[in-house]
Coordinates of N, CA and C in Angstrom, one line a residue:
M1 N 28.5 -16.6 2.0 CA 27.5 -16.2 1.0 C 26.2 -17.1 1.2
P2 N 25.1 -16.5 1.4 CA 23.9 -17.2 1.6 C 23.4 -17.8 0.3
I3 N 22.7 -18.9 0.4 CA 22.1 -19.5 -0.8 C 20.8 -18.8 -1.1
T4 N 20.5 -18.4 -2.3 CA 19.3 -17.7 -2.6 C 18.3 -18.6 -3.3
P5 N 17.0 -18.2 -3.4 CA 16.1 -19.0 -4.1 C 16.5 -19.4 -5.5
S6 N 17.2 -18.6 -6.2 CA 17.6 -18.9 -7.5 C 18.6 -20.1 -7.6
T7 N 19.2 -20.4 -6.5 CA 20.1 -21.5 -6.5 C 19.5 -22.7 -5.7
G8 N 18.3 -22.5 -5.3 CA 17.6 -23.6 -4.5 C 17.6 -24.9 -5.2
G9 N 17.5 -24.9 -6.6 CA 17.4 -26.2 -7.3 C 18.7 -27.0 -7.2
E10 N 19.8 -26.4 -6.8 CA 21.0 -27.1 -6.7 C 21.2 -27.8 -5.3
L11 N 20.3 -27.4 -4.4 CA 20.5 -27.9 -3.0 C 20.5 -29.4 -2.9
A12 N 19.5 -30.0 -3.5 CA 19.4 -31.4 -3.4 C 20.6 -32.1 -3.9
G13 N 21.2 -31.5 -5.0 CA 22.4 -32.1 -5.5 C 23.6 -32.0 -4.6
W14 N 23.6 -30.9 -3.9 CA 24.7 -30.6 -2.9 C 24.6 -31.6 -1.8
V15 N 23.4 -31.7 -1.2 CA 23.2 -32.6 0.0 C 23.2 -34.0 -0.4
D16 N 22.6 -34.4 -1.5 CA 22.6 -35.8 -1.8 C 23.7 -36.3 -2.7
G17 N 24.5 -35.3 -3.2 CA 25.6 -35.7 -4.1 C 26.8 -36.1 -3.3
S18 N 27.9 -36.5 -4.0 CA 29.0 -37.0 -3.3 C 30.3 -36.2 -3.6
N19 N 31.3 -36.4 -2.8 CA 32.5 -35.7 -3.1 C 33.4 -36.6 -4.0
M20 N 34.7 -36.2 -4.2 CA 35.5 -36.9 -5.1 C 35.8 -38.3 -4.6
D21 N 35.6 -38.6 -3.3 CA 35.8 -39.9 -2.8 C 34.5 -40.7 -2.7
G22 N 33.4 -40.1 -3.2 CA 32.1 -40.8 -3.2 C 31.3 -40.7 -2.0
W23 N 31.7 -39.7 -1.1 CA 31.0 -39.6 0.2 C 29.8 -38.5 0.0
T24 N 28.6 -38.9 0.5 CA 27.6 -38.0 0.6 C 27.6 -37.4 2.1
P25 N 26.9 -36.3 2.4 CA 26.9 -35.8 3.8 C 26.4 -36.9 4.7
L26 N 25.4 -37.7 4.3 CA 24.9 -38.7 5.2 C 25.9 -39.8 5.5
M27 N 26.6 -40.2 4.5 CA 27.7 -41.2 4.6 C 28.8 -40.6 5.5
A28 N 29.2 -39.4 5.3 CA 30.2 -38.8 6.0 C 29.9 -38.7 7.5
G29 N 28.6 -38.4 7.8 CA 28.2 -38.3 9.2 C 28.3 -39.7 9.9
K30 N 27.9 -40.7 9.1 CA 27.9 -42.1 9.7 C 29.3 -42.6 9.9
N31 N 30.3 -42.1 9.1 CA 31.6 -42.7 9.1 C 32.7 -41.7 9.8
G32 N 32.2 -40.7 10.4 CA 33.1 -39.9 11.2 C 34.0 -38.9 10.4
V33 N 33.6 -38.6 9.2 CA 34.4 -37.6 8.4 C 34.1 -36.3 9.1
N34 N 35.1 -35.3 8.9 CA 34.9 -34.0 9.4 C 33.7 -33.3 8.7
I35 N 32.6 -33.4 9.4 CA 31.3 -32.9 8.7 C 31.1 -31.4 9.0
S36 N 32.0 -30.7 9.7 CA 31.8 -29.3 9.8 C 32.6 -28.5 8.8
T37 N 33.3 -29.2 7.9 CA 34.1 -28.6 6.9 C 33.3 -27.8 6.0
Q38 N 33.7 -26.6 5.7 CA 33.0 -25.7 4.8 C 33.1 -26.1 3.3
S39 N 32.0 -26.0 2.6 CA 32.0 -26.2 1.2 C 32.6 -25.0 0.4
T40 N 33.2 -25.3 -0.7 CA 33.7 -24.2 -1.5 C 32.8 -23.9 -2.7
K41 N 31.7 -24.6 -2.8 CA 30.8 -24.4 -3.9 C 29.7 -23.5 -3.5
G42 N 29.6 -22.3 -4.1 CA 28.5 -21.4 -3.9 C 28.6 -20.7 -2.5
G43 N 29.7 -20.7 -1.9 CA 29.8 -20.0 -0.6 C 30.3 -20.9 0.5
M44 N 30.5 -20.3 1.7 CA 31.0 -21.1 2.8 C 29.9 -21.8 3.6
N45 N 29.2 -22.7 2.9 CA 28.2 -23.5 3.6 C 28.8 -24.9 3.9
N46 N 28.3 -25.4 5.0 CA 28.8 -26.8 5.5 C 27.6 -27.8 5.3
A47 N 27.9 -29.0 5.6 CA 27.0 -30.1 5.3 C 25.7 -29.9 6.2
L48 N 25.9 -29.5 7.4 CA 24.7 -29.3 8.3 C 23.8 -28.2 7.8
Q49 N 24.5 -27.1 7.4 CA 23.7 -26.0 6.9 C 22.9 -26.3 5.6
L50 N 23.6 -27.0 4.7 CA 23.0 -27.4 3.4 C 21.8 -28.4 3.7
A51 N 22.0 -29.3 4.5 CA 20.9 -30.3 4.9 C 19.7 -29.5 5.5
S52 N 20.1 -28.5 6.3 CA 19.0 -27.8 7.0 C 18.2 -26.9 6.0
I53 N 18.9 -26.3 5.1 CA 18.3 -25.5 4.1 C 17.3 -26.3 3.3
A54 N 17.8 -27.5 2.9 CA 17.0 -28.4 2.1 C 15.9 -29.1 2.8
G55 N 15.9 -29.0 4.1 CA 14.8 -29.7 5.0 C 15.0 -31.2 5.1
H56 N 16.2 -31.6 5.0 CA 16.5 -33.1 5.2 C 16.8 -33.4 6.6
L57 N 15.7 -33.6 7.4 CA 15.8 -33.7 8.8 C 16.6 -35.0 9.2
E58 N 16.4 -36.1 8.5 CA 17.2 -37.3 8.9 C 18.7 -37.1 8.7
I59 N 19.1 -36.4 7.7 CA 20.5 -36.1 7.5 C 21.0 -35.1 8.6
V60 N 20.2 -34.2 9.0 CA 20.5 -33.3 10.1 C 20.7 -34.1 11.4
R61 N 19.8 -35.0 11.6 CA 19.9 -35.8 12.8 C 21.2 -36.6 12.9
V62 N 21.6 -37.2 11.7 CA 22.8 -38.0 11.6 C 24.0 -37.1 11.8
L63 N 24.0 -36.0 11.2 CA 25.2 -35.1 11.3 C 25.4 -34.6 12.7
I64 N 24.3 -34.2 13.4 CA 24.4 -33.8 14.8 C 24.9 -35.0 15.7
K65 N 24.3 -36.1 15.5 CA 24.7 -37.3 16.3 C 26.1 -37.6 16.2
N66 N 26.7 -37.3 15.0 CA 28.1 -37.6 14.7 C 29.1 -36.5 14.9
G67 N 28.6 -35.4 15.6 CA 29.5 -34.4 16.0 C 29.5 -33.1 15.2
A68 N 28.6 -32.9 14.3 CA 28.6 -31.6 13.6 C 28.4 -30.5 14.5
A69 N 29.2 -29.4 14.3 CA 29.1 -28.2 15.2 C 27.8 -27.5 14.9
I70 N 26.9 -27.5 15.9 CA 25.6 -27.0 15.6 C 25.5 -25.5 15.3
N71 N 26.5 -24.7 15.9 CA 26.4 -23.3 15.8 C 27.5 -22.8 14.9
V72 N 28.1 -23.6 14.0 CA 29.1 -23.2 13.1 C 28.5 -22.2 12.1
T73 N 29.2 -21.2 11.7 CA 28.6 -20.1 10.8 C 29.3 -20.2 9.5
D74 N 28.6 -19.7 8.5 CA 29.1 -19.5 7.2 C 29.8 -18.1 7.1
E75 N 30.2 -17.7 5.9 CA 31.0 -16.5 5.7 C 30.1 -15.2 6.1
D76 N 28.8 -15.4 6.2 CA 28.0 -14.3 6.5 C 27.4 -14.3 7.9
G77 N 28.0 -15.3 8.7 CA 27.5 -15.4 10.1 C 26.2 -16.2 10.3
D78 N 25.8 -16.9 9.3 CA 24.5 -17.6 9.4 C 24.8 -19.0 9.8
T79 N 24.0 -19.6 10.7 CA 24.1 -20.9 11.2 C 23.1 -21.8 10.5
A80 N 23.1 -23.1 10.8 CA 22.1 -24.0 10.3 C 20.7 -23.6 10.7
L81 N 20.5 -23.1 12.0 CA 19.2 -22.7 12.4 C 18.8 -21.4 11.7
S82 N 19.7 -20.5 11.5 CA 19.3 -19.3 10.7 C 18.8 -19.7 9.3
S83 N 19.5 -20.6 8.7 CA 19.1 -20.9 7.3 C 17.8 -21.7 7.3
A84 N 17.7 -22.7 8.2 CA 16.4 -23.4 8.3 C 15.2 -22.5 8.5
A85 N 15.4 -21.5 9.4 CA 14.3 -20.5 9.6 C 14.0 -19.7 8.4
E86 N 15.0 -19.3 7.7 CA 14.8 -18.5 6.5 C 14.1 -19.3 5.4
Y87 N 14.3 -20.6 5.3 CA 13.6 -21.4 4.3 C 12.4 -22.1 4.8
G88 N 12.0 -21.8 6.0 CA 10.7 -22.4 6.5 C 10.8 -23.9 6.8
R89 N 11.9 -24.4 7.2 CA 12.0 -25.8 7.6 C 11.7 -26.0 9.0
T90 N 10.4 -26.1 9.3 CA 9.9 -26.1 10.7 C 10.5 -27.3 11.5
D91 N 10.4 -28.5 10.9 CA 10.9 -29.7 11.7 C 12.4 -29.6 12.0
V92 N 13.2 -29.1 11.1 CA 14.6 -28.9 11.3 C 14.8 -27.8 12.4
V93 N 14.1 -26.7 12.3 CA 14.2 -25.7 13.3 C 13.9 -26.2 14.7
A94 N 12.8 -27.0 14.8 CA 12.5 -27.5 16.1 C 13.6 -28.5 16.6
F95 N 14.1 -29.3 15.7 CA 15.2 -30.2 16.2 C 16.4 -29.5 16.6
L96 N 16.8 -28.5 15.8 CA 18.1 -27.8 16.1 C 17.9 -27.0 17.5
I97 N 16.7 -26.5 17.7 CA 16.5 -25.8 19.0 C 16.6 -26.9 20.1
E98 N 16.0 -28.0 19.9 CA 16.0 -29.1 20.9 C 17.4 -29.5 21.3
K99 N 18.3 -29.4 20.3 CA 19.7 -29.9 20.4 C 20.6 -28.7 20.9
G100 N 20.0 -27.6 21.2 CA 20.8 -26.5 21.8 C 21.4 -25.5 20.9
A101 N 20.8 -25.3 19.7 CA 21.3 -24.3 18.8 C 21.0 -22.9 19.4
D102 N 21.9 -22.0 19.1 CA 21.7 -20.6 19.5 C 20.4 -20.0 18.9
R103 N 19.4 -19.8 19.6 CA 18.1 -19.3 19.1 C 18.1 -17.9 18.6
D104 N 19.0 -17.1 19.2 CA 19.1 -15.7 18.9 C 20.4 -15.3 18.2
V105 N 21.0 -16.2 17.5 CA 22.2 -16.0 16.8 C 22.0 -14.8 15.8
V106 N 23.0 -13.9 15.7 CA 22.9 -12.7 14.9 C 23.9 -12.9 13.8
S107 N 23.4 -12.7 12.5 CA 24.4 -12.8 11.4 C 25.2 -11.5 11.3
D108 N 26.1 -11.5 10.4 CA 27.0 -10.3 10.2 C 26.1 -9.1 9.8
R109 N 25.0 -9.3 9.2 CA 24.1 -8.2 8.8 C 23.0 -8.0 9.7
G110 N 23.0 -8.6 10.9 CA 22.1 -8.3 11.9 C 20.8 -9.2 12.0
W111 N 20.8 -10.2 11.1 CA 19.6 -11.0 11.1 C 19.6 -12.1 12.1
T112 N 18.5 -12.3 12.8 CA 18.3 -13.5 13.7 C 17.3 -14.5 13.0
P113 N 17.3 -15.7 13.5 CA 16.3 -16.6 12.9 C 14.9 -16.1 12.9
L114 N 14.5 -15.4 14.0 CA 13.1 -14.9 14.0 C 12.9 -13.8 13.0
L115 N 13.8 -12.9 12.8 CA 13.7 -11.9 11.8 C 13.6 -12.5 10.4
R116 N 14.4 -13.5 10.1 CA 14.3 -14.2 8.8 C 12.9 -14.8 8.6
A117 N 12.5 -15.6 9.6 CA 11.2 -16.3 9.4 C 10.1 -15.4 9.4
S118 N 10.1 -14.3 10.1 CA 9.0 -13.3 10.1 C 9.0 -12.6 8.8
S119 N 10.1 -12.2 8.2 CA 10.2 -11.5 6.9 C 9.6 -12.4 5.8
N120 N 9.8 -13.7 5.9 CA 9.4 -14.6 4.8 C 8.1 -15.2 5.1
G121 N 7.4 -14.9 6.2 CA 6.1 -15.4 6.5 C 6.0 -16.9 6.8
H122 N 7.0 -17.4 7.4 CA 7.0 -18.8 7.8 C 6.4 -18.9 9.2
T123 N 5.1 -19.0 9.2 CA 4.3 -19.0 10.5 C 4.7 -20.0 11.5
E124 N 4.8 -21.3 11.1 CA 5.1 -22.3 12.0 C 6.5 -22.2 12.6
V125 N 7.4 -21.8 11.7 CA 8.8 -21.5 12.2 C 8.8 -20.4 13.3
V126 N 8.1 -19.3 13.0 CA 7.9 -18.2 13.9 C 7.4 -18.8 15.2
R127 N 6.3 -19.6 15.1 CA 5.7 -20.1 16.3 C 6.7 -20.9 17.2
A128 N 7.5 -21.8 16.5 CA 8.4 -22.6 17.2 C 9.5 -21.8 17.9
L129 N 10.0 -20.7 17.2 CA 11.0 -19.9 17.8 C 10.4 -19.1 19.0
L130 N 9.2 -18.6 18.9 CA 8.6 -17.9 20.0 C 8.4 -18.8 21.2
E131 N 8.0 -20.0 20.9 CA 7.8 -21.0 22.0 C 9.1 -21.3 22.7
A132 N 10.2 -21.2 21.9 CA 11.5 -21.5 22.5 C 12.1 -20.3 23.3
G133 N 11.4 -19.2 23.2 CA 11.8 -18.0 24.0 C 12.8 -17.1 23.4
V134 N 12.7 -17.0 22.1 CA 13.7 -16.1 21.4 C 13.3 -14.6 21.8
T135 N 14.3 -13.7 21.5 CA 14.1 -12.3 21.8 C 13.2 -11.7 20.7
V136 N 12.0 -11.2 21.1 CA 11.0 -10.8 20.2 C 11.3 -9.5 19.5
N137 N 11.9 -8.6 20.2 CA 12.0 -7.2 19.7 C 13.4 -6.9 19.2
K138 N 14.2 -7.9 18.8 CA 15.5 -7.7 18.2 C 15.3 -6.9 16.9
Q139 N 16.2 -5.9 16.7 CA 16.1 -5.1 15.5 C 17.3 -5.2 14.6
L140 N 17.1 -5.1 13.3 CA 18.2 -5.0 12.3 C 18.9 -3.7 12.5
P141 N 20.1 -3.6 11.9 CA 20.8 -2.3 12.0 C 20.0 -1.1 11.5
D142 N 19.1 -1.3 10.6 CA 18.2 -0.1 10.2 C 17.0 0.1 11.2
G143 N 17.0 -0.7 12.2 CA 15.9 -0.6 13.2 C 14.7 -1.4 13.0
S144 N 14.6 -2.1 11.8 CA 13.4 -2.9 11.5 C 13.4 -4.1 12.5
G145 N 12.2 -4.3 13.0 CA 12.0 -5.5 13.9 C 11.2 -6.5 13.2
A146 N 11.0 -7.6 13.8 CA 10.2 -8.7 13.2 C 8.8 -8.2 12.8
L147 N 8.2 -7.4 13.6 CA 6.8 -6.9 13.4 C 6.8 -6.0 12.1
Q148 N 7.8 -5.1 12.0 CA 7.8 -4.3 10.8 C 7.9 -5.2 9.5
L149 N 8.8 -6.2 9.6 CA 9.1 -7.1 8.5 C 7.9 -7.9 8.1
A150 N 7.2 -8.4 9.1 CA 6.0 -9.2 8.8 C 4.8 -8.3 8.3
A151 N 4.6 -7.2 8.9 CA 3.5 -6.3 8.6 C 3.7 -5.7 7.2
G152 N 5.0 -5.4 6.8 CA 5.3 -4.8 5.5 C 5.0 -5.8 4.4
R153 N 5.1 -7.1 4.7 CA 4.8 -8.1 3.6 C 3.5 -8.7 3.8
G154 N 2.7 -8.3 4.7 CA 1.3 -8.7 4.8 C 1.2 -10.1 5.4
H155 N 2.1 -10.5 6.2 CA 2.1 -11.8 6.9 C 1.3 -11.7 8.2
L156 N 0.0 -11.7 8.0 CA -0.9 -11.3 9.1 C -0.9 -12.3 10.3
T157 N -0.8 -13.6 10.0 CA -0.7 -14.6 11.1 C 0.5 -14.4 11.9
V158 N 1.6 -14.1 11.2 CA 2.9 -13.8 11.9 C 2.8 -12.6 12.8
V159 N 2.2 -11.6 12.2 CA 1.9 -10.3 13.0 C 1.2 -10.6 14.3
E160 N 0.2 -11.4 14.2 CA -0.6 -11.8 15.3 C 0.2 -12.5 16.4
L161 N 1.0 -13.5 15.9 CA 1.8 -14.3 16.8 C 2.8 -13.4 17.5
L162 N 3.4 -12.5 16.8 CA 4.4 -11.6 17.4 C 3.8 -10.7 18.4
L163 N 2.7 -10.2 18.1 CA 2.0 -9.3 19.1 C 1.6 -10.1 20.4
D164 N 1.1 -11.3 20.2 CA 0.8 -12.2 21.3 C 2.0 -12.5 22.2
S165 N 3.2 -12.4 21.6 CA 4.4 -12.8 22.3 C 5.2 -11.6 22.8
G166 N 4.5 -10.5 22.7 CA 5.2 -9.3 23.3 C 5.9 -8.3 22.4
A167 N 5.7 -8.5 21.1 CA 6.3 -7.6 20.2 C 5.7 -6.2 20.4
L168 N 6.6 -5.2 20.4 CA 6.2 -3.8 20.6 C 5.5 -3.2 19.4
M169 N 4.2 -2.9 19.5 CA 3.4 -2.5 18.4 C 3.9 -1.2 17.8
N170 N 4.4 -0.3 18.6 CA 4.8 1.0 18.1 C 6.3 1.2 18.1
L171 N 7.0 0.1 18.1 CA 8.5 0.2 17.9 C 8.8 0.8 16.6
V172 N 9.7 1.8 16.6 CA 10.0 2.4 15.3 C 11.4 2.1 14.8
D173 N 11.6 2.1 13.5 CA 13.0 1.8 13.0 C 13.8 3.1 12.9
S174 N 14.9 3.1 12.3 CA 15.8 4.3 12.3 C 15.2 5.4 11.5
A175 N 14.2 5.2 10.7 CA 13.6 6.3 9.9 C 12.4 6.8 10.7
G176 N 12.1 6.2 11.8 CA 10.9 6.6 12.6 C 9.6 5.9 12.2
D177 N 9.7 4.9 11.4 CA 8.5 4.2 11.0 C 8.1 3.0 11.9
S178 N 6.9 3.0 12.3 CA 6.3 1.9 13.1 C 5.8 0.8 12.1
P179 N 5.5 -0.3 12.7 CA 4.9 -1.4 11.8 C 3.7 -1.0 11.1
L180 N 2.8 -0.1 11.7 CA 1.7 0.4 10.9 C 2.1 1.2 9.7
I181 N 3.0 2.1 9.9 CA 3.5 2.9 8.8 C 4.1 2.0 7.7
V182 N 4.9 1.0 8.1 CA 5.5 0.2 7.1 C 4.4 -0.6 6.3
A183 N 3.4 -1.1 7.0 CA 2.3 -1.8 6.4 C 1.5 -0.9 5.4
A184 N 1.3 0.3 5.8 CA 0.6 1.3 5.0 C 1.3 1.6 3.8
R185 N 2.6 1.8 3.9 CA 3.5 2.2 2.8 C 3.5 1.1 1.7
H186 N 3.4 -0.2 2.1 CA 3.5 -1.3 1.2 C 2.1 -1.8 0.8
G187 N 1.1 -1.1 1.2 CA -0.3 -1.4 0.7 C -0.9 -2.7 1.3
Q188 N -0.5 -3.0 2.6 CA -1.0 -4.2 3.2 C -2.2 -3.8 4.1
T189 N -3.3 -3.8 3.4 CA -4.6 -3.3 4.0 C -5.0 -4.1 5.2
D190 N -4.9 -5.4 5.1 CA -5.3 -6.3 6.2 C -4.4 -6.1 7.4
A191 N -3.2 -5.9 7.2 CA -2.2 -5.7 8.3 C -2.5 -4.3 9.0
V192 N -2.8 -3.3 8.2 CA -3.1 -2.0 8.7 C -4.4 -2.1 9.6
K193 N -5.4 -2.7 9.0 CA -6.7 -2.9 9.8 C -6.4 -3.6 11.1
F194 N -5.7 -4.7 11.1 CA -5.4 -5.5 12.3 C -4.6 -4.7 13.3
L195 N -3.6 -4.0 12.9 CA -2.8 -3.2 13.8 C -3.6 -2.1 14.4
L196 N -4.5 -1.5 13.7 CA -5.4 -0.4 14.2 C -6.3 -1.0 15.2
E197 N -6.9 -2.2 14.9 CA -7.8 -2.9 15.9 C -7.1 -3.2 17.2
K198 N -5.8 -3.4 17.1 CA -5.0 -3.8 18.3 C -4.5 -2.5 19.0
G199 N -4.8 -1.4 18.5 CA -4.4 -0.1 19.1 C -3.1 0.6 18.7
A200 N -2.7 0.3 17.5 CA -1.5 0.9 17.0 C -1.7 2.4 16.9
A201 N -0.7 3.2 17.2 CA -0.8 4.7 17.1 C -0.8 5.1 15.6
I202 N -1.8 5.9 15.2 CA -1.9 6.3 13.9 C -0.9 7.5 13.6
D203 N -0.7 8.3 14.6 CA 0.2 9.5 14.4 C 1.6 9.2 14.7
L204 N 2.1 8.0 14.6 CA 3.5 7.7 14.8 C 4.1 7.2 13.5
G205 N 5.1 7.9 13.1 CA 5.8 7.5 11.9 C 6.7 8.6 11.3
A206 N 7.9 8.2 10.9 CA 8.8 9.0 10.2 C 9.1 10.3 11.0
G207 N 9.0 10.3 12.3 CA 9.3 11.4 13.1 C 8.4 12.6 12.9
R208 N 7.2 12.4 12.4 CA 6.3 13.5 12.2 C 4.9 13.0 12.4
V209 N 4.0 13.9 12.5 CA 2.6 13.6 12.8 C 1.9 13.2 11.4
V210 N 1.3 12.1 11.4 CA 0.6 11.6 10.2 C -0.9 11.9 10.4
S211 N -1.5 12.5 9.4 CA -2.9 13.0 9.5 C -3.8 11.8 9.9
R212 N -4.7 12.1 10.8 CA -5.7 11.1 11.2 C -6.8 11.0 10.1

């Protein structure tokens, strides 16, 4: 179960708090405790994932140094990198990539770190992932790609980064909607203008011709 923004206030308590023996994740890492064990509070999250979500880079460093499994997944197939990307933890993302985290890991629902970061408008995370060579045109089960997700939410800088890195401007989802159509539907004027300037096809969308 992924941690949602509504539970974000509890993260610091989970990462900085202690277990029944008085161990915090940082102490556990330094003392060789099994730090890849899943938590039973709020879902199947582990110490590395919780520290990554909260952006505690030093704890992440200690956990990795002491053997935390970098690609361990929670019950939804999310890894520490997936979660750090979702929450915009750029330093943690960069460190996990450096240490060999799977950059294109796919969750049980089809989300990659790039898709999560693009959807949430985390520009610097997107930049770090692209520089690391992630797959740009990976799509969700419904066919949505990073460009659709970013354009639909008006994340213009992310849209530009994706296009500069080879994102397909006219890639359509399972409904036949291109990034331009998604941006138009959600009222993202700047994204629409930008995509048109870059040459997006106006008459591509929903499997039918859209009036010019």
